Amino acid sequence: MVDSIFQNIPGQYENIAEATKAIEFNMASDMQTGSLLKTLVASKPSGRILELGTGTGLATSWMIDGMDEGSKLITIENNELLIDIARKALQDARVEFVLADGYEWIQNYSGEKFDLVFADAMPGKYELLEEAIGFVRPGGFYIIDDMLPQSNWPEGHASKVERFIDELEKLNDIVLTKLNWSTGIIIVTKIK
Ligand SMILES: C[S@@+](CC[C@H](N)C(=O)[O-])C[C@H]1O[C@@H](n2cnc3c(N)ncnc32)[C@H](O)[C@@H]1O
């Protein structure tokens, strides 16, 4: 099995990838993560999807590709340059691009729960973890990547990741699987 050949790459993916390279944004999600997200999103008809950390929209493009007509995606980013690249490339009535601080957004959100949360920023992952997992409906997914050492990790990040995984594993009402694949992914399913 070769897992690096992708079919049905999102239409806007290459444009966004070029823009991402041009601005030297080095925290982009990889294609394996995108493909997995698309697969999981497709399992949630009329799903409500949340992405914390839009970046330039690479993972967003995959998730949109997995969504049906009735699905909705909210994606949060605090960097205007980045979210503008995503917004321009991925115009879609089912998607709400929110330029906001993720800490504030999480603490103020009181709307409907989500079928899948892709937590790809500090808030909702290394901080406010319980709040972000609390946004997931029973049977829904909480997904994180970058759990294996990455070249862009700052000094001290490895121990932060270890502490984070310990914290995650102690939570109630979830089951999880760690995948030593892509950048290191954890799939969490909320059970209550
Ligand atoms: C790992 S990158 C996201 C990559 C993106 N999901 C992709 O598919 O390429 C993390 C993103 O979180 C954003 N971010 C960091 N702190 C944030 C905050 N407090 N609120 C909102 N976004 C934040 C960064 O600007 C960055 O774009």
Coordinates of C-alpha atoms and ligand atoms in Angstrom, one line a residue:
M1 CA 0.0 0.0 0.0
V2 CA 1.3 3.4 -0.9
D3 CA -0.3 6.1 1.2
S4 CA 1.3 9.2 -0.4
I5 CA -0.6 9.1 -3.7
F6 CA -3.8 11.1 -3.5
Q7 CA -6.8 11.1 -5.7
N8 CA -9.4 13.7 -5.7
I9 CA -7.2 16.5 -4.4
P10 CA -9.4 19.5 -3.6
G11 CA -9.7 21.9 -6.6
Q12 CA -8.2 24.8 -4.8
Y13 CA -5.5 22.9 -3.0
E14 CA -2.7 23.6 -5.5
N15 CA -3.5 27.4 -5.5
I16 CA -3.5 27.6 -1.8
A17 CA -0.3 25.5 -1.6
E18 CA 1.4 28.0 -3.9
A19 CA 0.3 30.9 -1.9
T20 CA 1.4 29.2 1.3
K21 CA 4.8 28.6 -0.1
A22 CA 5.0 32.2 -1.4
I23 CA 4.5 33.6 2.1
E24 CA 6.8 30.9 3.7
F25 CA 4.1 29.7 6.0
N26 CA 5.6 26.6 7.6
M27 CA 2.8 25.3 9.8
A28 CA 0.6 23.9 7.1
S29 CA -1.2 20.6 7.5
D30 CA 0.0 17.8 5.2
M31 CA -2.0 15.9 2.6
Q32 CA -2.4 12.8 4.7
T33 CA -4.1 14.8 7.5
G34 CA -6.3 16.5 4.9
S35 CA -7.3 13.2 3.3
L36 CA -8.1 11.7 6.7
L37 CA -10.2 14.8 7.7
K38 CA -12.1 14.6 4.4
T39 CA -12.8 10.9 5.1
L40 CA -14.1 11.6 8.6
V41 CA -16.1 14.7 7.6
A42 CA -17.8 12.6 4.9
S43 CA -19.0 10.2 7.6
K44 CA -21.1 13.1 9.1
P45 CA -24.0 14.0 6.7
S46 CA -25.3 17.5 7.5
G47 CA -22.4 17.7 9.9
R48 CA -21.2 20.7 11.9
I49 CA -17.5 21.0 11.6
L50 CA -15.1 23.3 13.5
E51 CA -11.5 24.1 12.6
L52 CA -9.3 26.0 15.2
G53 CA -6.4 27.4 13.2
T54 CA -7.3 27.9 9.6
G55 CA -3.8 28.9 8.5
T56 CA -4.1 29.4 4.7
G57 CA -6.9 26.9 4.4
L58 CA -5.2 23.7 3.2
A59 CA -7.0 21.4 5.7
T60 CA -10.1 23.5 5.2
S61 CA -10.1 22.7 1.5
W62 CA -10.1 18.9 2.2
M63 CA -12.8 19.2 4.8
I64 CA -15.0 21.2 2.4
D65 CA -14.5 18.4 -0.1
G66 CA -15.9 15.9 2.4
M67 CA -18.9 17.9 3.2
D68 CA -22.4 17.3 1.8
E69 CA -24.9 20.1 0.9
G70 CA -26.3 20.3 4.5
S71 CA -22.9 20.5 6.3
K72 CA -21.5 23.7 7.8
L73 CA -17.9 24.5 8.7
I74 CA -16.7 27.3 11.0
T75 CA -12.9 28.0 10.9
I76 CA -11.1 30.3 13.3
E77 CA -7.8 32.1 12.7
N78 CA -6.2 35.2 14.3
N79 CA -3.9 36.1 11.4
E80 CA -5.6 38.2 8.8
L81 CA -3.1 37.5 6.0
L82 CA -3.5 33.8 6.4
I83 CA -7.3 33.7 6.6
D84 CA -7.6 36.0 3.7
I85 CA -5.8 33.5 1.5
A86 CA -8.2 30.8 2.6
R87 CA -11.3 33.0 2.3
K88 CA -10.5 34.1 -1.2
A89 CA -9.7 30.6 -2.5
L90 CA -12.5 28.8 -0.8
Q91 CA -15.7 30.9 -1.2
D92 CA -18.5 28.6 -0.1
A93 CA -21.8 29.5 1.5
R94 CA -21.4 26.5 3.9
V95 CA -18.2 27.9 5.4
E96 CA -17.8 30.7 7.9
F97 CA -14.3 32.2 8.1
V98 CA -13.8 33.9 11.5
L99 CA -10.9 36.3 12.1
A100 CA -10.7 36.1 15.9
D101 CA -8.5 35.1 18.7
G102 CA -9.2 31.4 19.4
Y103 CA -9.0 31.8 23.2
E104 CA -11.8 34.4 23.2
W105 CA -13.8 32.5 20.6
I106 CA -13.7 29.3 22.6
Q107 CA -14.6 31.0 25.8
N108 CA -17.5 32.9 24.3
Y109 CA -19.0 30.1 22.1
S110 CA -22.3 28.8 23.3
G111 CA -23.9 27.6 20.1
E112 CA -24.6 24.1 18.8
K113 CA -22.1 21.3 19.3
F114 CA -20.0 19.9 16.5
D115 CA -19.6 16.5 14.8
L116 CA -15.9 17.1 14.2
V117 CA -13.4 19.5 15.7
F118 CA -10.0 19.8 14.1
A119 CA -8.0 21.5 16.8
D120 CA -4.9 22.9 15.0
A121 CA -4.0 26.0 17.1
M122 CA -2.8 26.5 20.7
P123 CA -6.3 27.3 21.9
G124 CA -8.4 24.2 21.9
K125 CA -5.3 21.9 22.0
Y126 CA -2.6 22.8 24.4
E127 CA -4.9 25.2 26.2
L128 CA -8.7 25.1 26.7
L129 CA -8.6 21.4 25.8
E130 CA -11.6 20.4 27.9
E131 CA -13.6 23.3 26.5
A132 CA -12.8 22.3 22.9
I133 CA -13.6 18.6 23.5
G134 CA -16.8 19.7 25.3
F135 CA -17.9 21.2 21.9
V136 CA -18.0 17.7 20.4
R137 CA -21.3 15.8 20.2
P138 CA -21.4 12.1 21.4
G139 CA -20.2 10.1 18.5
G140 CA -18.2 13.0 17.1
F141 CA -14.5 13.4 16.5
Y142 CA -11.8 15.6 18.0
I143 CA -8.7 15.4 15.7
I144 CA -5.2 16.7 16.3
D145 CA -2.0 16.4 14.2
D146 CA 1.7 17.3 14.8
M147 CA 2.2 14.9 17.6
L148 CA 5.4 13.5 16.2
P149 CA 8.6 15.7 16.3
Q150 CA 8.5 18.4 13.5
S151 CA 11.3 20.5 12.2
N152 CA 9.5 23.7 13.1
W153 CA 9.0 22.8 16.8
P154 CA 10.4 25.4 19.1
E155 CA 12.7 24.6 22.0
G156 CA 10.8 22.8 24.7
H157 CA 7.8 21.8 22.6
A158 CA 8.4 18.1 22.8
S159 CA 7.8 18.0 26.5
K160 CA 4.7 20.1 26.0
V161 CA 3.4 17.5 23.6
E162 CA 4.1 14.7 26.1
R163 CA 2.2 16.5 28.9
F164 CA -0.6 17.3 26.5
I165 CA -1.0 13.6 25.5
D166 CA -1.0 12.6 29.2
E167 CA -3.7 15.2 29.9
L168 CA -5.8 13.9 26.9
E169 CA -5.5 10.3 28.0
K170 CA -6.9 11.2 31.5
L171 CA -10.1 12.7 30.2
N172 CA -13.4 10.8 30.7
D173 CA -16.0 10.1 28.1
I174 CA -13.6 9.7 25.2
V175 CA -11.9 6.9 23.3
L176 CA -8.8 7.6 21.3
T177 CA -6.3 6.1 18.9
K178 CA -2.8 7.5 18.3
L179 CA -1.5 7.1 14.8
N180 CA 2.2 7.1 14.2
W181 CA 1.5 8.3 10.7
S182 CA 1.6 11.6 8.9
T183 CA 2.8 14.2 11.4
G184 CA 1.4 12.1 14.3
I185 CA -2.4 12.1 14.6
I186 CA -4.7 11.4 17.4
I187 CA -8.3 10.5 16.6
V188 CA -10.6 11.0 19.6
T189 CA -14.2 10.0 19.7
K190 CA -16.5 11.5 22.2
I191 CA -18.8 8.9 23.8
K192 CA -21.0 11.0 26.0
Ligands
LIG1 C1 -0.7 24.6 12.6 S1 -1.3 26.1 11.9 C2 -2.8 25.7 11.1 C3 -2.6 25.0 9.8 C4 -3.9 24.8 9.0 N1 -4.9 24.1 9.7 C5 -3.6 24.1 7.7 O1 -4.4 23.3 7.3 O2 -2.6 24.3 7.1 C6 -1.9 26.9 13.4 C7 -2.6 28.2 13.1 O3 -3.2 28.7 14.3 C8 -3.2 30.1 14.2 N2 -3.3 30.6 15.6 C9 -2.3 30.6 16.6 N3 -2.8 31.2 17.7 C10 -4.1 31.5 17.5 C11 -5.1 32.0 18.3 N4 -4.8 32.4 19.5 N5 -6.3 32.2 17.7 C12 -6.5 31.8 16.5 N6 -5.6 31.3 15.6 C13 -4.4 31.1 16.2 C14 -1.8 30.4 13.6 O4 -1.8 31.7 13.0 C15 -1.8 29.3 12.5 O5 -2.3 29.8 11.3

